[in-house]
Short mmCIF file of C-alpha atoms and ligand atoms in Angstrom, two decimals:
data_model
loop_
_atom_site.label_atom_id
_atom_site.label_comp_id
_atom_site.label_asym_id
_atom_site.label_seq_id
_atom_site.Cartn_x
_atom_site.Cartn_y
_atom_site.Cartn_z
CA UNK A 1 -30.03 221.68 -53.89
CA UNK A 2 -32.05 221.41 -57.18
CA UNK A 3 -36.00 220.28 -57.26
CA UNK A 4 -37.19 219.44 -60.42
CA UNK A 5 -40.93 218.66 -61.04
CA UNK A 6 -41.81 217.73 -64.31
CA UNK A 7 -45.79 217.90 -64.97
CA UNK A 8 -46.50 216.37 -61.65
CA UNK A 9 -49.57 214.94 -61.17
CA UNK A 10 -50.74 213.10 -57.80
CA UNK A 11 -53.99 211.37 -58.32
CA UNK A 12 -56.46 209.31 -55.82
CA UNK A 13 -59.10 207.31 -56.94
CA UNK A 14 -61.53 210.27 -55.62
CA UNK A 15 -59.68 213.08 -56.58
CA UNK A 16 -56.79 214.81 -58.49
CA UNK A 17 -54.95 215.83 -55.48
CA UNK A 18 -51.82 217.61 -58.01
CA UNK A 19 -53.00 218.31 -61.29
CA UNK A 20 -49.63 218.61 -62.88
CA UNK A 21 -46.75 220.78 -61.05
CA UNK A 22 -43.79 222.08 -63.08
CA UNK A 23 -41.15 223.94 -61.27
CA UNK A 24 -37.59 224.44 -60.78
CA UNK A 25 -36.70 224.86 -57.09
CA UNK A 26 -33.53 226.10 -55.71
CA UNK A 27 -33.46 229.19 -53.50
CA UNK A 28 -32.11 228.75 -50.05
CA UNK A 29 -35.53 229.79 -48.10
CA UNK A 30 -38.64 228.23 -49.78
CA UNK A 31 -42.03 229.08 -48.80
CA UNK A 32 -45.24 227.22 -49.38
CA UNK A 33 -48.87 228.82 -48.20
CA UNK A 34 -52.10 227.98 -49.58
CA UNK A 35 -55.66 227.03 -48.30
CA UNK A 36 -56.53 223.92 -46.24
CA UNK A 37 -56.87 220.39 -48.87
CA UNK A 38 -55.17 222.69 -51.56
CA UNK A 39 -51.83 220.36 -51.92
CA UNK A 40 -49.51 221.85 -49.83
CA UNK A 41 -48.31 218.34 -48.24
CA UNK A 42 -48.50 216.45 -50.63
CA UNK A 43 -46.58 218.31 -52.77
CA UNK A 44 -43.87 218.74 -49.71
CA UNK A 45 -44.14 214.91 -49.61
CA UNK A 46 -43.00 214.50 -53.42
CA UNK A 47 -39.93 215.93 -52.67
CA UNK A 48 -38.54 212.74 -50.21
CA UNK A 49 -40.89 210.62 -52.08
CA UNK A 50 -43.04 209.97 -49.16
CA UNK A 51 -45.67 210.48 -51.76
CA UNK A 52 -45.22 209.53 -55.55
CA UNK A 53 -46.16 211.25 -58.93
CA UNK A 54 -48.97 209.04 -60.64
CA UNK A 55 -47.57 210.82 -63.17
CA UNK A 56 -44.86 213.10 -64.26
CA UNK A 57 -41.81 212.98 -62.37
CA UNK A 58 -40.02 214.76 -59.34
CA UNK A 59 -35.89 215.08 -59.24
CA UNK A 60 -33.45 215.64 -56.26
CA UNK A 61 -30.46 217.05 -57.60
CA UNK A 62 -30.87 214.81 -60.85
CA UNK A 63 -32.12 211.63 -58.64
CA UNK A 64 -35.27 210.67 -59.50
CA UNK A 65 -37.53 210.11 -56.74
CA UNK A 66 -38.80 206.74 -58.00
CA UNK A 67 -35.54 205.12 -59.06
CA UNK A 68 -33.60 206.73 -56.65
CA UNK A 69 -35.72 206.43 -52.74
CA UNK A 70 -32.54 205.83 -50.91
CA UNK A 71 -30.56 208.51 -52.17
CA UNK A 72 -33.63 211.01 -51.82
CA UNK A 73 -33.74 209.92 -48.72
CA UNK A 74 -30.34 210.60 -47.69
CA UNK A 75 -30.50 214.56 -48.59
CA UNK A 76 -34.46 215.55 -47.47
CA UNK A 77 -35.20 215.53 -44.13
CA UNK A 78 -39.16 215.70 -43.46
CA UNK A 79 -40.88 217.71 -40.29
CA UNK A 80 -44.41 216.18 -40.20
CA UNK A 81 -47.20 218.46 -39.91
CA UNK A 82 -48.12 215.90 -37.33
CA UNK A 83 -45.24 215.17 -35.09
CA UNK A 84 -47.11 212.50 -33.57
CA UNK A 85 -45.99 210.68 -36.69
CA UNK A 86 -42.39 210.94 -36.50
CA UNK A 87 -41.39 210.14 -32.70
CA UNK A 88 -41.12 206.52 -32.54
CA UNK A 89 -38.71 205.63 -29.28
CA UNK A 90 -39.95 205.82 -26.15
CA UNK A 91 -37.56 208.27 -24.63
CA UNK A 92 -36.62 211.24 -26.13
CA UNK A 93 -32.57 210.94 -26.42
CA UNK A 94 -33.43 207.83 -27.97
CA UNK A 95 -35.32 208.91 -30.67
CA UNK A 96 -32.79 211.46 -31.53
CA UNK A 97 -30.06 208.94 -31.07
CA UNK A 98 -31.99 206.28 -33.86
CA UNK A 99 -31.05 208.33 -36.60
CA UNK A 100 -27.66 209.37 -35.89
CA UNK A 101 -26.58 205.67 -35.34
CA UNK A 102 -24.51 205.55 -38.93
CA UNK A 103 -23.84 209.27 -38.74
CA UNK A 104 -22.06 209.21 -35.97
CA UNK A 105 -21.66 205.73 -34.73
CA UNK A 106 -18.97 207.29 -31.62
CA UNK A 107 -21.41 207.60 -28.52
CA UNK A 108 -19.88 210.12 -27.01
CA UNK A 109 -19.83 212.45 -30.43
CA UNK A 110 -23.95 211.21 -30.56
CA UNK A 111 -24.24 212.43 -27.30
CA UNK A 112 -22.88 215.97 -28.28
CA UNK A 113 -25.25 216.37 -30.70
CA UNK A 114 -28.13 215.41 -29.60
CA UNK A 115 -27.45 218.08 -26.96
CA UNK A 116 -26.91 220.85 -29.36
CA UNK A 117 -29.82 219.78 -31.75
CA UNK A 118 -32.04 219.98 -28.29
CA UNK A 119 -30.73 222.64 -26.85
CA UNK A 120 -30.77 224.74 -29.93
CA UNK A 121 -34.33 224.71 -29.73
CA UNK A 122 -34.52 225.28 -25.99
CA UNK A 123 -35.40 221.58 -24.69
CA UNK A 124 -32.15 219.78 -23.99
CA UNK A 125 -34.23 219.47 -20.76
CA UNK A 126 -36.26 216.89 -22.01
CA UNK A 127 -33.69 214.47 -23.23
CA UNK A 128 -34.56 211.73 -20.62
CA UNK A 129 -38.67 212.12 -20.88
CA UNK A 130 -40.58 209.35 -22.00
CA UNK A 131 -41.76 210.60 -25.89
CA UNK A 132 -45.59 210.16 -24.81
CA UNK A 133 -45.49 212.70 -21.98
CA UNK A 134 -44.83 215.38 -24.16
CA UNK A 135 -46.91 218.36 -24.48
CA UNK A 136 -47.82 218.94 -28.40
CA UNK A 137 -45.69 222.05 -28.52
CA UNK A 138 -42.63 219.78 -26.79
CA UNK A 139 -43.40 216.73 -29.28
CA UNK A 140 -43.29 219.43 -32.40
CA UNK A 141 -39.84 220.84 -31.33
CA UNK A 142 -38.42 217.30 -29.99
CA UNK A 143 -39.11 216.54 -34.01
CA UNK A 144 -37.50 219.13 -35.30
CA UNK A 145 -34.72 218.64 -33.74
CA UNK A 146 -34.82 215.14 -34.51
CA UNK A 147 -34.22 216.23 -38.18
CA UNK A 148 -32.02 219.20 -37.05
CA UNK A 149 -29.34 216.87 -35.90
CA UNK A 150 -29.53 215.04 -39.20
CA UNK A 151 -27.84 217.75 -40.99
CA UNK A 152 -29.65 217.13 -44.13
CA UNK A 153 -28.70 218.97 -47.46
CA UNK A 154 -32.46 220.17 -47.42
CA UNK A 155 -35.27 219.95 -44.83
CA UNK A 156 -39.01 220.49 -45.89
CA UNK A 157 -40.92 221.46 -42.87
CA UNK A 158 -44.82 221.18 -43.11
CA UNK A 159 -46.44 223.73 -40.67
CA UNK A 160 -43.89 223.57 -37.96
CA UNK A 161 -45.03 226.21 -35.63
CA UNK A 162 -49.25 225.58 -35.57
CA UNK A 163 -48.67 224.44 -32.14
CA UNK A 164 -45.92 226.48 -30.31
CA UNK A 165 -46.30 229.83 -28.74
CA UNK A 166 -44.41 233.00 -29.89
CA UNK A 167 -41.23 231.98 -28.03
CA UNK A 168 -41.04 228.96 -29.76
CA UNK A 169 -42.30 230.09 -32.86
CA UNK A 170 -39.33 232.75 -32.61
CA UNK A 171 -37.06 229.91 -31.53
CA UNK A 172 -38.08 227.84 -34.60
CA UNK A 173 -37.78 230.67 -37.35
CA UNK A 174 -34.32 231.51 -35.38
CA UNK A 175 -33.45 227.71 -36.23
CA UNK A 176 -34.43 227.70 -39.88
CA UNK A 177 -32.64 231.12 -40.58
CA UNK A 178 -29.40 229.75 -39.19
CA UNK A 179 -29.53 226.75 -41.16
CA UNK A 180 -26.26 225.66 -43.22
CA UNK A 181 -28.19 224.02 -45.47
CA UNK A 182 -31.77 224.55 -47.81
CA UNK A 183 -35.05 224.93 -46.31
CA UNK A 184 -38.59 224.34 -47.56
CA UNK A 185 -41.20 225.20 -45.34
CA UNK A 186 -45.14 224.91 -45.68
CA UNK A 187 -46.88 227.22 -43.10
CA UNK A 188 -49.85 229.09 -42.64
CA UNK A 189 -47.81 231.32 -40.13
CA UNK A 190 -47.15 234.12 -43.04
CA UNK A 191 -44.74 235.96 -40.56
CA UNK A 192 -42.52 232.93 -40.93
CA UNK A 193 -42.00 233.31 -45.02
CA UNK A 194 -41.05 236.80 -44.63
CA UNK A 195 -37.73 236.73 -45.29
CA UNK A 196 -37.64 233.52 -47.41
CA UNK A 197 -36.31 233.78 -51.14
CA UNK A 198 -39.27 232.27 -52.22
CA UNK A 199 -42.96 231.63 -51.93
CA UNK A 200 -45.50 229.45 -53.94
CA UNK A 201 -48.91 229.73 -53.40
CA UNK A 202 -50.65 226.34 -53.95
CA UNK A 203 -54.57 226.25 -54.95
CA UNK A 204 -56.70 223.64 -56.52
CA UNK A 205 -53.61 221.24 -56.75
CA UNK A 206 -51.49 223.44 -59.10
CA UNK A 207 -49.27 226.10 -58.14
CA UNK A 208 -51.09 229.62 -58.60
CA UNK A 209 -48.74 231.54 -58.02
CA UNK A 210 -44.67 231.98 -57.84
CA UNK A 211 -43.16 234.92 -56.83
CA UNK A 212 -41.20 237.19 -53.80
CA UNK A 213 -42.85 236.45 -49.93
CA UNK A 214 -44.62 239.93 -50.40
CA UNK A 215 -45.81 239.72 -53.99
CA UNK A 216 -46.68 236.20 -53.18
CA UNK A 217 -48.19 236.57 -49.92
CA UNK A 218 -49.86 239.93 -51.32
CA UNK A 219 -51.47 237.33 -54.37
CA UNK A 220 -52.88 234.58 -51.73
CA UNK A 221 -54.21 237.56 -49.46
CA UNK A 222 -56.18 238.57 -52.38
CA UNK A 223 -57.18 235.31 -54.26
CA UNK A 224 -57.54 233.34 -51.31
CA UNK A 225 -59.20 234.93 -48.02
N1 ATP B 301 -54.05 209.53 -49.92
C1 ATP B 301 -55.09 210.33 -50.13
N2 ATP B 301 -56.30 209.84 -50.47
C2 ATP B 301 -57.36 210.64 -50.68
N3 ATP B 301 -57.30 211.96 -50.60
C3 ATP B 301 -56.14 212.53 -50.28
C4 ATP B 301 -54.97 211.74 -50.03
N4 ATP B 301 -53.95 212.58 -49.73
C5 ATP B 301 -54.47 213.82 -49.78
N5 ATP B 301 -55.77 213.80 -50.11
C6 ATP B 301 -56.66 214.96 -50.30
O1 ATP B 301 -55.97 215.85 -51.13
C7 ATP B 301 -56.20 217.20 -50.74
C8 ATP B 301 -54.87 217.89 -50.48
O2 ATP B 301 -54.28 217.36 -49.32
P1 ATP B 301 -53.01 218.02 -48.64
O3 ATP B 301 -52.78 217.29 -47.37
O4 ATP B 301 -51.91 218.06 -49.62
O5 ATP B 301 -53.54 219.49 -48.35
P2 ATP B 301 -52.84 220.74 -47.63
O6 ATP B 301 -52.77 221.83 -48.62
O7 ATP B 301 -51.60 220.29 -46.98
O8 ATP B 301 -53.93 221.15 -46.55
P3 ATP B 301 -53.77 221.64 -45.01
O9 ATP B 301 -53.50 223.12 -45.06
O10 ATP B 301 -55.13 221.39 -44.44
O11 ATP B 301 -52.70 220.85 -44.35
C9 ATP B 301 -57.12 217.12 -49.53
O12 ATP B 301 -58.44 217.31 -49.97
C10 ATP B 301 -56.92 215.72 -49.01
O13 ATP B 301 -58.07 215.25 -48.37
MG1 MG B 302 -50.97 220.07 -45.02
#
């Protein structure tokens, strides 16, 4: 999968949020780190056009992210950094089962992977739980697999371990490295990036720096503690 951003710029009416991003993204394993309000989300968020360029533009494997939503849509799957934000349905297998509808309109095949997607990550337990009972670490998996089952081309992930413990945290960097497909992944959990293709460090809303996870990590250690 290719990500093209072309002088990117995300403004508000406070603030320049992105103050122009070029960069050609298409490693397998893409890391993002960079200090609190820098622009890590929002410049994950450009890439499903959840948020768009005021200026400049952002491409999906040529599709541009204004003209082409839908299509976007179809290949980037988004983790929130707030899972809160992404499980709608009440129970569980529901929520799982929304998405899927069109992909795999046989119940019975639905079923099967809504097992696998939950079970992958270790709670195929709480298929039948009602979405709100969820502990935070339960809700942040539950949405991952959510996603997971999608079998998007690429899946940007912003911060998906801040609230699971090292199991899970193993469990989820298990998931991403067995991933058919491209990854993107914003995290303040370094360990996570280690053996990523790719990291950018993001400060002041413009990429500072592009390089391996060590040289990169190495960089934002420096510039950034
Ligand atoms: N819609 C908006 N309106 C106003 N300000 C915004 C908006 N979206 C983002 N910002 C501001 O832009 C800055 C960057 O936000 P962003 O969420 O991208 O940061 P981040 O790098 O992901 O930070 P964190 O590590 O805390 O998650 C922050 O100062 C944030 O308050
Ligand atoms: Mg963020």
């Amino acid at each position: 999968m290719l990500i093209e951003f072309d002088q990117a710029v995300v403004s508000t009416p406070q603030a320049e949020v992105l103050r122009g991003v070029s960069a050609t993204l298409a490693e397998r394993r893409i890391g993002i780190v960079g200090p609190n309000g820098a622009g890590k989300s929002t410049l994950a968020r450009l890439i499903n056009g959840l948020v768009m360029p005021s200026s400049g533009s952002v491409r999906v494997d040529g599709l541009d992210t204004r003209r082409d939503l839908k299509a976007v849509r179809g290949r980037v799957g988004f983790v929130f950094q707030n899972p809160e934000n992404q499980i709608v349905f009440p129970i569980v297998r529901e929520d799982l089962a929304f998405g899927l509808k069109r992909l795999a309109p046989d119940r019975q095949q639905r079923e099967a992977r809504i097992e696998s997607g939950l079970g992958s990550l270790g709670v195929g337990h709480l298929a039948d739980r009602s979405s709100h009972t969820l502990s935070g670490g339960e809700r942040q998996l539950v949405a991952l697999a959510a996603v997971l089952v999608m079998e998007p081309a690429l899946i940007v992930f912003d911060e998906p371990t801040t609230q699971l413990d090292l199991r899970n945290r193993n469990r989820v960097r298990e998931a991403i490295a067995g991933l058919a497909h491209d990854a993107i992944v914003v995290s303040h959990d370094l360990e996570l990036l280690d053996d990523f293709d790719r990291v950018l460090v993001v400060r002041d809303g413009i990429i500072a720096a592009d390089d391996t996870p060590a040289a990169a990590l190495r960089w934002y250690r420096e510039h950034c503690a």
